[in-house]
Coordinates of C-alpha atoms in Angstrom, one line a residue:
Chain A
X2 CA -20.3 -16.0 -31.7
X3 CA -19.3 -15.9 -28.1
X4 CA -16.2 -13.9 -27.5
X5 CA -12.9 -15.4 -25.9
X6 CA -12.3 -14.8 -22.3
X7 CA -9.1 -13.5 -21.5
X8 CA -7.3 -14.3 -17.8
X9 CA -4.2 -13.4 -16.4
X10 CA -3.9 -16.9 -14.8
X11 CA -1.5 -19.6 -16.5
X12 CA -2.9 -23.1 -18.2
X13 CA -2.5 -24.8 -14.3
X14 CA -4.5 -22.4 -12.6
X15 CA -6.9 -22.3 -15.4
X16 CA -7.3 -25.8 -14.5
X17 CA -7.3 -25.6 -11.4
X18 CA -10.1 -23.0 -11.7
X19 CA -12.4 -25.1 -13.9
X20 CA -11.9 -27.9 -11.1
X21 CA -13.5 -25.7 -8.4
X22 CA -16.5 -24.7 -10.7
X23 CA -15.2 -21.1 -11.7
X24 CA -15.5 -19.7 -15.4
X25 CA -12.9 -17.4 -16.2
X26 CA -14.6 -14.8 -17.6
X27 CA -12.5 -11.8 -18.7
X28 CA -9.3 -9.6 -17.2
X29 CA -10.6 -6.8 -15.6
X30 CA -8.7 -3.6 -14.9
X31 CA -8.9 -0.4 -12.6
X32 CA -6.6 2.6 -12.7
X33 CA -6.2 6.3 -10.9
X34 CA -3.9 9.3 -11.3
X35 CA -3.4 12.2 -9.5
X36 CA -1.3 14.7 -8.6
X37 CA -0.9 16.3 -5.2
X38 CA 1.0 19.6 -4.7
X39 CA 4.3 19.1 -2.7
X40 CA 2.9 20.0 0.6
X41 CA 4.5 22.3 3.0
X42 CA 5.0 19.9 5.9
X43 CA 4.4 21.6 9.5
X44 CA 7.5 21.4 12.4
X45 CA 4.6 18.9 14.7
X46 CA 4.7 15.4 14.0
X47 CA 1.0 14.2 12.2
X48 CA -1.0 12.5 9.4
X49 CA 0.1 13.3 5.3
X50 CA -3.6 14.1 5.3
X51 CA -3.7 15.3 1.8
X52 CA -1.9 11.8 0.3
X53 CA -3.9 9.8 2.8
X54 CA -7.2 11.3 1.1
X55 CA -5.5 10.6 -2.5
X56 CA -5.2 7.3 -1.5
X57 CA -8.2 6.0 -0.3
X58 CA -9.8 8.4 -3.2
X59 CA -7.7 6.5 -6.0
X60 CA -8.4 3.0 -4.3
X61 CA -12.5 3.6 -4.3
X62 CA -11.8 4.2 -7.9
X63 CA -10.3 1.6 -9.2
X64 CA -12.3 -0.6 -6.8
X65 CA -15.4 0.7 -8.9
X66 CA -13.9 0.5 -12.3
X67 CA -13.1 -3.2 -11.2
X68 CA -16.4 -3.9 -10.0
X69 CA -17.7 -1.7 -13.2
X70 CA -15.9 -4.1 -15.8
X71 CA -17.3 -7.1 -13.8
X72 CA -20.3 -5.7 -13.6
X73 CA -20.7 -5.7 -17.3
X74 CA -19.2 -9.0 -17.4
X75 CA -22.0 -10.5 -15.8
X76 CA -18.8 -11.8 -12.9
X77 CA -19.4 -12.6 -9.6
X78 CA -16.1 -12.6 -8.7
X79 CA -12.3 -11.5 -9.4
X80 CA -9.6 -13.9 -8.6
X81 CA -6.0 -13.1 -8.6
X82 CA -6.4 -9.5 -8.2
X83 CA -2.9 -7.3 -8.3
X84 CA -2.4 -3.5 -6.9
X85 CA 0.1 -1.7 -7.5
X86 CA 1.1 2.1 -6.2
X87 CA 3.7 4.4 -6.9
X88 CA 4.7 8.0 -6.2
X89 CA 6.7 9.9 -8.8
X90 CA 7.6 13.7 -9.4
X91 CA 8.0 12.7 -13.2
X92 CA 5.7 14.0 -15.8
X93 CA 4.8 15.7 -12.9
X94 CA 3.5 19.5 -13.1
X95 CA 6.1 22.1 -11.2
X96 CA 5.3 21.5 -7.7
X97 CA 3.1 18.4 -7.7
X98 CA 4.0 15.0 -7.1
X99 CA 2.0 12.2 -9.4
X100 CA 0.7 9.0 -7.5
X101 CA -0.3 5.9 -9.7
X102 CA -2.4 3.2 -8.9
X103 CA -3.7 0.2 -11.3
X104 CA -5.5 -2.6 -10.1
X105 CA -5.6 -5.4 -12.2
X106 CA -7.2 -9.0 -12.2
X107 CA -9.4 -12.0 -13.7
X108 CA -13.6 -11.7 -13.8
X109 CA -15.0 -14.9 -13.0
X110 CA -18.1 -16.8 -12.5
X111 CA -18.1 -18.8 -9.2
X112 CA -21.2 -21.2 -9.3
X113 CA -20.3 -20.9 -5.5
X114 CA -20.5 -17.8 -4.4
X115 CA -24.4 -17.4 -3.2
X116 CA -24.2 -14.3 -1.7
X117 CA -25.5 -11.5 -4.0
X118 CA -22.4 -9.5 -3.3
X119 CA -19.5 -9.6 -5.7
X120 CA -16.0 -10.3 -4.3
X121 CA -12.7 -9.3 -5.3
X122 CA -9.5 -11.2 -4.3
X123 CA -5.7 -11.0 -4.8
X124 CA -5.7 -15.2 -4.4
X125 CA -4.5 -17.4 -6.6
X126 CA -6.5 -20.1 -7.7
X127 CA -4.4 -22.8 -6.2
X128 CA -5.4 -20.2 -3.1
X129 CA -8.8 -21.1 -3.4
X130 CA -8.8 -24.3 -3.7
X131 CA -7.1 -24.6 -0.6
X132 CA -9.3 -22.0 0.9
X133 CA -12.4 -23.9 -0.3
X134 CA -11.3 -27.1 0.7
X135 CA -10.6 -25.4 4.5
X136 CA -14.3 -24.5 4.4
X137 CA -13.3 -20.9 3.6
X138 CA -13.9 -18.3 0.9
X139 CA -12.7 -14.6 0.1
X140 CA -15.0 -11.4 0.4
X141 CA -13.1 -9.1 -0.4
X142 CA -9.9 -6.9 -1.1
X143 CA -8.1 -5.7 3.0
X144 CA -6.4 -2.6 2.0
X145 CA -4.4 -0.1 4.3
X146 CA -2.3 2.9 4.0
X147 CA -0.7 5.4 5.8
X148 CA 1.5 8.1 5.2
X149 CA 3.3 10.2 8.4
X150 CA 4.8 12.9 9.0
X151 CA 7.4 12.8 12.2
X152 CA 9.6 15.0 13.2
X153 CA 12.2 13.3 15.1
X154 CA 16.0 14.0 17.0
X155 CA 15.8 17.4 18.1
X156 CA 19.5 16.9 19.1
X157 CA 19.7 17.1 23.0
X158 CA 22.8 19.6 24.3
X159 CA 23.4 17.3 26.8
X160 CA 24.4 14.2 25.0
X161 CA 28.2 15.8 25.1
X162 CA 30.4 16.0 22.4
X163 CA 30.9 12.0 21.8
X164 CA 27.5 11.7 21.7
X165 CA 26.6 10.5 18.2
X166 CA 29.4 8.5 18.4
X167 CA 27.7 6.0 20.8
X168 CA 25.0 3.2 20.1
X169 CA 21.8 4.0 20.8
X170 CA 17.7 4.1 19.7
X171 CA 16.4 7.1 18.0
X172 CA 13.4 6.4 19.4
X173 CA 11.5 9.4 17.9
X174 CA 12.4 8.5 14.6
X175 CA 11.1 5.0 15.6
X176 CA 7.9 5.7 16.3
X177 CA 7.0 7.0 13.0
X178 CA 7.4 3.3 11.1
X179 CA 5.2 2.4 14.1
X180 CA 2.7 4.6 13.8
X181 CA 2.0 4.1 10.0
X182 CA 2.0 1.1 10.6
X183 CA -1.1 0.9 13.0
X184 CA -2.9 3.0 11.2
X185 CA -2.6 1.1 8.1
X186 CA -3.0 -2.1 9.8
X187 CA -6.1 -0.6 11.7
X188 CA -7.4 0.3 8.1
X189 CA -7.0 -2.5 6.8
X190 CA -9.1 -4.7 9.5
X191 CA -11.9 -2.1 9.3
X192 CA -12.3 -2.8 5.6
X193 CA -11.9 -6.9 6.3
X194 CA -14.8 -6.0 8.8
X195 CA -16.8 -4.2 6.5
X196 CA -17.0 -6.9 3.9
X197 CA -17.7 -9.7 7.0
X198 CA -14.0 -11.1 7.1
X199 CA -13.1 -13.4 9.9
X200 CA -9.8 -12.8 9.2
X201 CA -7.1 -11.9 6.5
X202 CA -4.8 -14.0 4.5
X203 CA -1.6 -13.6 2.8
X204 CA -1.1 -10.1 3.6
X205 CA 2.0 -8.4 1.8
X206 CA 3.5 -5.0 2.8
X207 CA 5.2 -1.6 1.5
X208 CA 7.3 0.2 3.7
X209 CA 9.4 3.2 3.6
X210 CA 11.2 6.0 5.3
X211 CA 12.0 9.1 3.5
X212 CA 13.6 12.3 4.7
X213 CA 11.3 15.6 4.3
X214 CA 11.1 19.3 5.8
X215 CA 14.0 21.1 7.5
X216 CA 17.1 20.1 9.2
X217 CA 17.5 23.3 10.9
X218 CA 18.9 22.7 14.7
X219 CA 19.9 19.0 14.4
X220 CA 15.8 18.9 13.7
X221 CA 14.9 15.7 11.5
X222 CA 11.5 14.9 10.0
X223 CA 10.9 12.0 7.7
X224 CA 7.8 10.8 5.9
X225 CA 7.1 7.4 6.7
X226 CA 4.7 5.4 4.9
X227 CA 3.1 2.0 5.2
X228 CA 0.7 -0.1 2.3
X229 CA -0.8 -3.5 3.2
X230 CA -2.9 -5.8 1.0
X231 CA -4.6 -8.9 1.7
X232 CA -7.9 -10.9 1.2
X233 CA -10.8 -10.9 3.7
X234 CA -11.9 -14.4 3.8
X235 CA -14.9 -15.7 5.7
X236 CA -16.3 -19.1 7.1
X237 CA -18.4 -20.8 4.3
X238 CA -21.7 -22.1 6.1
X239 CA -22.2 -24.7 3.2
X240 CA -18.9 -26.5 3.0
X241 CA -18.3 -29.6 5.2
X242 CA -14.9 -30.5 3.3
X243 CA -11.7 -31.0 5.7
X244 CA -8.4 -30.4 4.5
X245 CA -6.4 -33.8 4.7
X246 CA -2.3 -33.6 4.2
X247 CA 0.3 -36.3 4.3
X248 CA 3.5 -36.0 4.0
X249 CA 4.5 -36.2 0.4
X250 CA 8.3 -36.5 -1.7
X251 CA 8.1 -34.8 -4.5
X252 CA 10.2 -35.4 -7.3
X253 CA 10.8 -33.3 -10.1
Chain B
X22 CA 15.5 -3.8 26.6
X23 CA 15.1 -8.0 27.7
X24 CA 11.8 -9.1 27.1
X25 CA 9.6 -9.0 30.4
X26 CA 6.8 -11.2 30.8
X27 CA 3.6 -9.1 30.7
X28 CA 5.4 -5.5 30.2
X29 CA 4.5 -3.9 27.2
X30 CA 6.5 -1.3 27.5
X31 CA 7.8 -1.3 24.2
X32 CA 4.6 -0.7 22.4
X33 CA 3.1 2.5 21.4
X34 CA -0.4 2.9 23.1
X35 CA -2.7 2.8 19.3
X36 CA -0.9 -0.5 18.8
X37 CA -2.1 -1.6 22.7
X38 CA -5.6 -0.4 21.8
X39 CA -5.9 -2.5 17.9
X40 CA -4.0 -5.5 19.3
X41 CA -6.9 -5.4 22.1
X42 CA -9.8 -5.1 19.9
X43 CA -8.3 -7.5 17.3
X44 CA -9.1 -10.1 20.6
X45 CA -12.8 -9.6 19.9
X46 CA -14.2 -9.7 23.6
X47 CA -16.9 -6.9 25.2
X48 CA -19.8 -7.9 22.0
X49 CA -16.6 -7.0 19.6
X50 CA -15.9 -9.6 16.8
X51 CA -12.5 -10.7 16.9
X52 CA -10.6 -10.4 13.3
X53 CA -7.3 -11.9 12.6
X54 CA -4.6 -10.9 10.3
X55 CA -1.9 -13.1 9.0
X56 CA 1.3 -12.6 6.3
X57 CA 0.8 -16.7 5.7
X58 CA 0.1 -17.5 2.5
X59 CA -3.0 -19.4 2.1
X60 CA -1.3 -22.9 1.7
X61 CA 0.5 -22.1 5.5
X62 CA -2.3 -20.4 7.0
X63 CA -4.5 -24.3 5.9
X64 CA -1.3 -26.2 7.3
X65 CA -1.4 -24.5 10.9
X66 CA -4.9 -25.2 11.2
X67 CA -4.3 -28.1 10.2
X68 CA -1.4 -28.5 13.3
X69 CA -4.7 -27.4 15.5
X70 CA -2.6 -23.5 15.2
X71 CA -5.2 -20.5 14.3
X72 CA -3.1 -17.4 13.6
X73 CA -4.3 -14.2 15.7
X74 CA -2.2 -11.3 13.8
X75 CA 0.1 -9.9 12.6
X76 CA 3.0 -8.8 14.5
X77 CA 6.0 -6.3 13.9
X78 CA 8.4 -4.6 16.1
X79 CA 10.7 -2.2 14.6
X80 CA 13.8 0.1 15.5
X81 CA 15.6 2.7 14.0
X82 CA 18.9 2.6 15.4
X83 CA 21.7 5.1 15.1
X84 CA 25.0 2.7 15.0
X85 CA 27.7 4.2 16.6
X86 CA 31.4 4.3 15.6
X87 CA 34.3 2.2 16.4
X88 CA 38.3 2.8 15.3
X89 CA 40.1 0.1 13.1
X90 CA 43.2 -1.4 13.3
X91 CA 44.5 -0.9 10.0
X92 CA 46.6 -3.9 9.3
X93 CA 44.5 -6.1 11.5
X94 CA 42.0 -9.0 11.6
X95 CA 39.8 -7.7 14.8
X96 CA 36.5 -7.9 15.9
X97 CA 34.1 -4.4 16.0
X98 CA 32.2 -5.1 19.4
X99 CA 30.6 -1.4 19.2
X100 CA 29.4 -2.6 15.7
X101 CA 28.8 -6.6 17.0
X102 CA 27.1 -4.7 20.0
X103 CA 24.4 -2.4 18.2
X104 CA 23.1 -5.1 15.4
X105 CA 22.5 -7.6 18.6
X106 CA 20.7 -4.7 20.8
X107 CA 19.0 -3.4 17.2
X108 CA 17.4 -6.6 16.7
X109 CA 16.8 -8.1 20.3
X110 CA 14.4 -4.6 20.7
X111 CA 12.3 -5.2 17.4
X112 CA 12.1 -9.0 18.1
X113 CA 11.4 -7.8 21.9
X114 CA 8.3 -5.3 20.6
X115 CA 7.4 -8.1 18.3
X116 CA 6.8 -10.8 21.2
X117 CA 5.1 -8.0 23.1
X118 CA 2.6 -7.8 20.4
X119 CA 2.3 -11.4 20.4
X120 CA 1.9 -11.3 24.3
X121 CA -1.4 -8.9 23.6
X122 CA -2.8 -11.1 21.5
X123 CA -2.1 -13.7 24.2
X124 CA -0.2 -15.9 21.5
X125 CA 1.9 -19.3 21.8
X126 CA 4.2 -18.0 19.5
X127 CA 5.4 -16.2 16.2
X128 CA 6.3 -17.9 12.8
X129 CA 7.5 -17.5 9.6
X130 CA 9.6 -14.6 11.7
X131 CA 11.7 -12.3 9.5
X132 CA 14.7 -10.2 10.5
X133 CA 15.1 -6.9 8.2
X134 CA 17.7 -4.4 8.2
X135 CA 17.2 -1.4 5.8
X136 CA 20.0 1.3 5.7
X137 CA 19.1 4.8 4.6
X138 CA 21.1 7.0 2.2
X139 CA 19.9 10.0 4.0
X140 CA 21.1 8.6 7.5
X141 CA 24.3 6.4 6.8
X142 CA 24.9 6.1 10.6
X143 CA 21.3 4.4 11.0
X144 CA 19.4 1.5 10.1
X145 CA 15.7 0.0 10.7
X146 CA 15.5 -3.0 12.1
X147 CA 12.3 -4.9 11.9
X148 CA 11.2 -7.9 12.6
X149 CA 7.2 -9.6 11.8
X150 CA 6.2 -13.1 11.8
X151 CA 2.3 -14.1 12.5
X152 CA 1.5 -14.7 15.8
X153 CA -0.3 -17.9 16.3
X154 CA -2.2 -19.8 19.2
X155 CA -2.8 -23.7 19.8
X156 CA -6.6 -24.5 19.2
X157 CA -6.6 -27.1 22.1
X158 CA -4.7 -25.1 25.0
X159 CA -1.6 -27.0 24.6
X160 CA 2.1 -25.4 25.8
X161 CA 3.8 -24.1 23.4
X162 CA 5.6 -21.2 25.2
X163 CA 9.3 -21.1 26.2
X164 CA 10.7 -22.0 29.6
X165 CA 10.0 -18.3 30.4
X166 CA 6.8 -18.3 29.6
X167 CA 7.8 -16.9 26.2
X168 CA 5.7 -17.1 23.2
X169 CA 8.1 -19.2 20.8
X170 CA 9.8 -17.3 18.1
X171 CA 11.2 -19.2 14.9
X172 CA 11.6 -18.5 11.1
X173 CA 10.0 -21.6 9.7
X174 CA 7.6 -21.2 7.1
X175 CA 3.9 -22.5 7.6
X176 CA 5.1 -26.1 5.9
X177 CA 8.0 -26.8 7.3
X178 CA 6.4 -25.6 11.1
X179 CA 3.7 -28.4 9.9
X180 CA 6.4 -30.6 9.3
X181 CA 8.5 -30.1 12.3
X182 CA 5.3 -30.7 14.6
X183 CA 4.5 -34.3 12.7
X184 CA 8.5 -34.9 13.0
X185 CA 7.6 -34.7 17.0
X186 CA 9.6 -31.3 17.4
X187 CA 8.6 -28.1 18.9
X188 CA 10.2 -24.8 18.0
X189 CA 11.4 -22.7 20.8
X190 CA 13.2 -20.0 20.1
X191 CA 15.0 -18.1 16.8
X192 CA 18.2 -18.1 17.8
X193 CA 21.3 -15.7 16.2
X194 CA 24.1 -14.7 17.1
X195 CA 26.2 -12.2 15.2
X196 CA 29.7 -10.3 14.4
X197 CA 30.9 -7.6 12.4
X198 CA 34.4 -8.1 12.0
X199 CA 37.3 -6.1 10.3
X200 CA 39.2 -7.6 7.6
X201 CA 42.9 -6.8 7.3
X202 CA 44.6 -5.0 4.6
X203 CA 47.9 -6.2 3.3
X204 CA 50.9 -4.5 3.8
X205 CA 52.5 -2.8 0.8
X206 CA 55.4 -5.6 0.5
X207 CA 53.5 -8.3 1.2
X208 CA 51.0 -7.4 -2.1
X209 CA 54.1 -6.6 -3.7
X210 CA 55.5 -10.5 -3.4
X211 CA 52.1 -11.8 -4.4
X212 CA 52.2 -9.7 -7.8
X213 CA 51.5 -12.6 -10.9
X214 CA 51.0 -15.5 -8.1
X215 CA 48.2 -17.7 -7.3
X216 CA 48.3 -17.5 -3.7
X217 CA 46.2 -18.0 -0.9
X218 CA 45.0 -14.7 0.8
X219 CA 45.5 -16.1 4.5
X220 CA 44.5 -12.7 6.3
X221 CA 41.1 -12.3 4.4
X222 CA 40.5 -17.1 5.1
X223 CA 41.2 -16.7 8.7
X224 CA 38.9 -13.3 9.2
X225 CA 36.4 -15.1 7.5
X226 CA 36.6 -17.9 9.6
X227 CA 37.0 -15.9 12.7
X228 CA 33.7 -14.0 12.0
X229 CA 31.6 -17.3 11.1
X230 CA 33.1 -19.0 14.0
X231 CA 31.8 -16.2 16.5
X232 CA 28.3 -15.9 15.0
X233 CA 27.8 -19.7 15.2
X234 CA 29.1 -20.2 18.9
X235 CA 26.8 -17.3 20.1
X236 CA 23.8 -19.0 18.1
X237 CA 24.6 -22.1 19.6
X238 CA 24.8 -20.7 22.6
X239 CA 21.4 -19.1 22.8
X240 CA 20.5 -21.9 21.8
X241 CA 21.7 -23.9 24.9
X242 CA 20.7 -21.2 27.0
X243 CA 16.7 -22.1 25.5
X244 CA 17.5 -25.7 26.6
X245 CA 17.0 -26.7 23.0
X246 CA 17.9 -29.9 21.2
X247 CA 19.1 -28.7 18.1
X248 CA 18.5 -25.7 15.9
X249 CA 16.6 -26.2 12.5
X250 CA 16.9 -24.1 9.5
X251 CA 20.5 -23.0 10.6
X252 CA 21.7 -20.1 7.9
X253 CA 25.0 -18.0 7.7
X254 CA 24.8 -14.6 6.2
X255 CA 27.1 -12.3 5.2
X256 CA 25.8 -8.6 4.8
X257 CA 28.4 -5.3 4.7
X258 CA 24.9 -2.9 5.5
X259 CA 27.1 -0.1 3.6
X260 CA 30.1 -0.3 5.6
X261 CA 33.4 0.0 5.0
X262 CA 34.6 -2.9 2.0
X263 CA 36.7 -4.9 4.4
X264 CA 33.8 -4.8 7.2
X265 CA 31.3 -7.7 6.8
X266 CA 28.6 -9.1 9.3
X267 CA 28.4 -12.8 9.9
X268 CA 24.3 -13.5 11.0
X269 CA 24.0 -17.0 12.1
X270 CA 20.2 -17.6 12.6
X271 CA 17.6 -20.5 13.0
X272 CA 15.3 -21.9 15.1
X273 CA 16.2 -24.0 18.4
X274 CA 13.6 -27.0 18.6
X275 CA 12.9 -29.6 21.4
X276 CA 11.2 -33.1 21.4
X277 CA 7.5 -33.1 21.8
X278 CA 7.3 -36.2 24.5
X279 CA 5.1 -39.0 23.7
X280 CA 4.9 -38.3 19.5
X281 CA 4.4 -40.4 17.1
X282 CA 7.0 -41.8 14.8
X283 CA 7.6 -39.7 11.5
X284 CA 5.0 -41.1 9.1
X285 CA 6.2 -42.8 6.0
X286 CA 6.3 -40.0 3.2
X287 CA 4.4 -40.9 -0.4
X288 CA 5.6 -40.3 -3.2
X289 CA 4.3 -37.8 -5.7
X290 CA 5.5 -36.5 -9.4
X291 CA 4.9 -32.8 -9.4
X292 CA 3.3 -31.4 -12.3
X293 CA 5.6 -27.9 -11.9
X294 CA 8.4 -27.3 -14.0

């Protein structure tokens, strides 16, 4: 007897699935943990090499886990594909710091995918029927990170007295948000490149800003890191189709 | 910082160098990245818009300090002052962006403002949107040669355009204003009384009053028709309980000349809840 596939879409995007001629196969599911020791963080402003390398290691693993399940699936695909990534000192061992990541998503069989090569996407399928109907289709997860270390506001004698008392930029402390930010961005077009995007689509973003090293002499450093996640899509050679839209009232 | 046509002066030189290669150009592919969702991203192309990137511009910002009046309704203008010169330099970097990617313009633009427990004198100010270009060459940039800003969403940008509007410009305009506390006698006669609380009514509508003339007066200043979208916020960032911000923002459109008339819209029964 043929098993029962299991998806993490709902009874509309089921049927909107079926419509577009793909099977939902079976939820498929990637995870990683590590733990990094707390590092020591230098008085020069650079990369958080060590959780940078954590990262991209955890990311290739629950890639291949995904692709793995799928794999054994017989899928050609995975639709609706969520990550998720945290850091946490709990549970951690003295002097570490955990990091968590978990992919998770829905195996399918797209009669139209051609290609040999297996894609994995965080759309919807309402996303790819729209995407399919615009002549497009995914090919694969666009993922960037970055985490940076900058050390910022060395406080400057001649600002006076009043000084923090005025308006202004820091603009050291600026340019850390920044930099993450390209670098994440950067790595997450090389990976859209890699996979033969044209582009990427409903990309979503983590940011944050947190305080590290030592405040010695008005001295502040701050970590700042930077996630992104989208889906590569590319032109699909076979598909004539045009999107058509009129204006519509909808009442509920 | 004003924006300049062509400066870049805002931008770091890595974002310079990955805006330029996201151009394609020199046997490089071109690659575009885009926070639409898939439904926007189809309706701009749709408009005859490709989106070209991504763009942010960010600025940590150490706000500096003003005395209050006690006992009185006033406006803080060092306060007013840094969350208008916070936000004009990350919308500024963001159009710079936009300007290397030789854009039309930005939608779907957001305006964030994160406060820090370890720095409660700063805030980040950020603002992204998708920079997007017209397919056919068409001008969609601002009387200063501007790529237009606004914080419509993919559909309603669609919907604008087939309405015959352009956008021009996100407009705002802002004040951080001090709320008077009562006197000692004056709570004591209100003790067991419904009564209105006249100094906190008139702040507010002091502080709403501002923020919308200065919208609409950016807004003017654009050469715009009307503004679209028009929202009033109230944030306190952390401040003081009787300190409150009033952000008016929206988007300042103009007539497209020679549009069609809005078509008729058909009806549809939604199968969602």
């Amino acid at each position: 007897m043929q098993s029962p596939w299991i998806a993490t879409v709902d009874s509309r995007e089921l049927s909107t699935l079926l419509g577009l001629g793909i099977e939902p196969v079976r939820q498929v599911f990637g995870a990683s943990v590590r733990a990094i020791s707390l590092t020591s963080f230098p008085i020069t402003t650079c990369l958080v090499q060590i959780e940078m390398d954590a990262y991209y290691q955890m990311l290739d693993e629950c890639l291949q886990a995904v692709h793995a399940e799928a794999e054994r699936l017989s899928a050609n695909g995975v639709v609706d594909c969520q990550l998720t990534y945290e850091t946490t000192l709990e549970g951690a061992p003295a002097g570490y710091r955990l990091l968590r990541m978990q992919m998770i998503g829905t195996g399918v069989l797209d009669e139209r995918n051609l290609s040999s090569q297996r894609y994995v996407a965080a759309c919807t399928a309402t996303e790819l029927l729209g995407l399919h109907r615009a002549g497009f289709q995914p090919c694969g997860l666009a993922v960037g990170h970055c985490s940076f270390y900058q050390v910022a506001w060395r406080q400057k004698p001649k600002r006076g007295p009043l000084g923090s008392w005025m308006n202004e930029e820091v603009a050291e402390l600026t340019q850390g948000p920044y930099t993450a930010r390209e670098i994440a961005m950067s790595r997450m077009t090389d990976m859209a490149q890699k996979c033969g995007g044209v582009g990427i689509v409903a990309v979503k973003y983590q940011s944050s800003v947190i305080p590290s090293g030592s405040l010695v002499d008005g001295t502040m450093a701050a970590v700042c890191r930077m996630s992104m996640i989208g889906t590569a899509i590319r032109r699909n050679p076979k598909s004539d189709s045009e999107v058509s839209i009129s204006l519509a009232v909808k009442v509920n | 910082m004003p924006y300049v046509q062509g400066s870049f002066e805002g931008l770091p030189d890595a974002a310079r160098r990955r805006l330029t290669e996201m151009r394609g150009g020199e046997g490089k592919k071109g690659l575009f990245t885009s926070d639409l969702s898939v439904n926007e991203f189809l309706l701009c192309q749709e408009a005859s818009f490709d989106p070209v990137g991504l763009v942010m511009g960010s600025s940590i910002y150490h706000i500096g300090f003003q005395a209050q009046k006690f006992y009185q309704n006033q406006e803080l203008e060092v306060l007013t002052q840094a969350m208008y010169e916070a936000r004009e330099l990350a919308m500024t970097r963001m159009e710079e962006e936009a300007d290397v990617l030789g854009a039309d313009g930005i939608v779907g633009v957001r305006l964030e403002v994160t406060r820090y427990e370890w720095g409660a004198s700063m805030a980040e100010f950020m603002a992204v949107g998708t920079a997007i270009k017209h397919r056919g060459g068409g001008n969609y940039r601002t009387l200063d040669n501007r790529p237009f800003t606004s914080d419509l969403s993919g559909q309603d940008f669609w919907t604008l355009l087939k309405a015959g509007y352009q956008p021009l410009s996100l407009v705002m305009g802002t004040c951080v204003y001090h709320v008077a506390h009562q006197g000692v006698m004056q709570a004591m006669k209100q003790v067991g009384r419904n009564i209105e609380m006249p100094n906190y009514t008139q702040a507010l509508y002091d502080a709403r009053e501002l923020a919308l003339s200065r919208m609409q007066a950016e807004a003017e200043r654009e050469g715009a028709a009307g503004i679209v979208g028009a929202q009033v916020r109230e944030n306190s960032h952390g401040w003081d309980s009787h300190v409150i911000e009033y952000f008016a923002v929206g988007t300042a459109v103009k007539p497209i000349p020679g549009t069609n008339p809005v078509p008729e819209p058909t009806l549809t029964l939604s199968l969602n809840d």
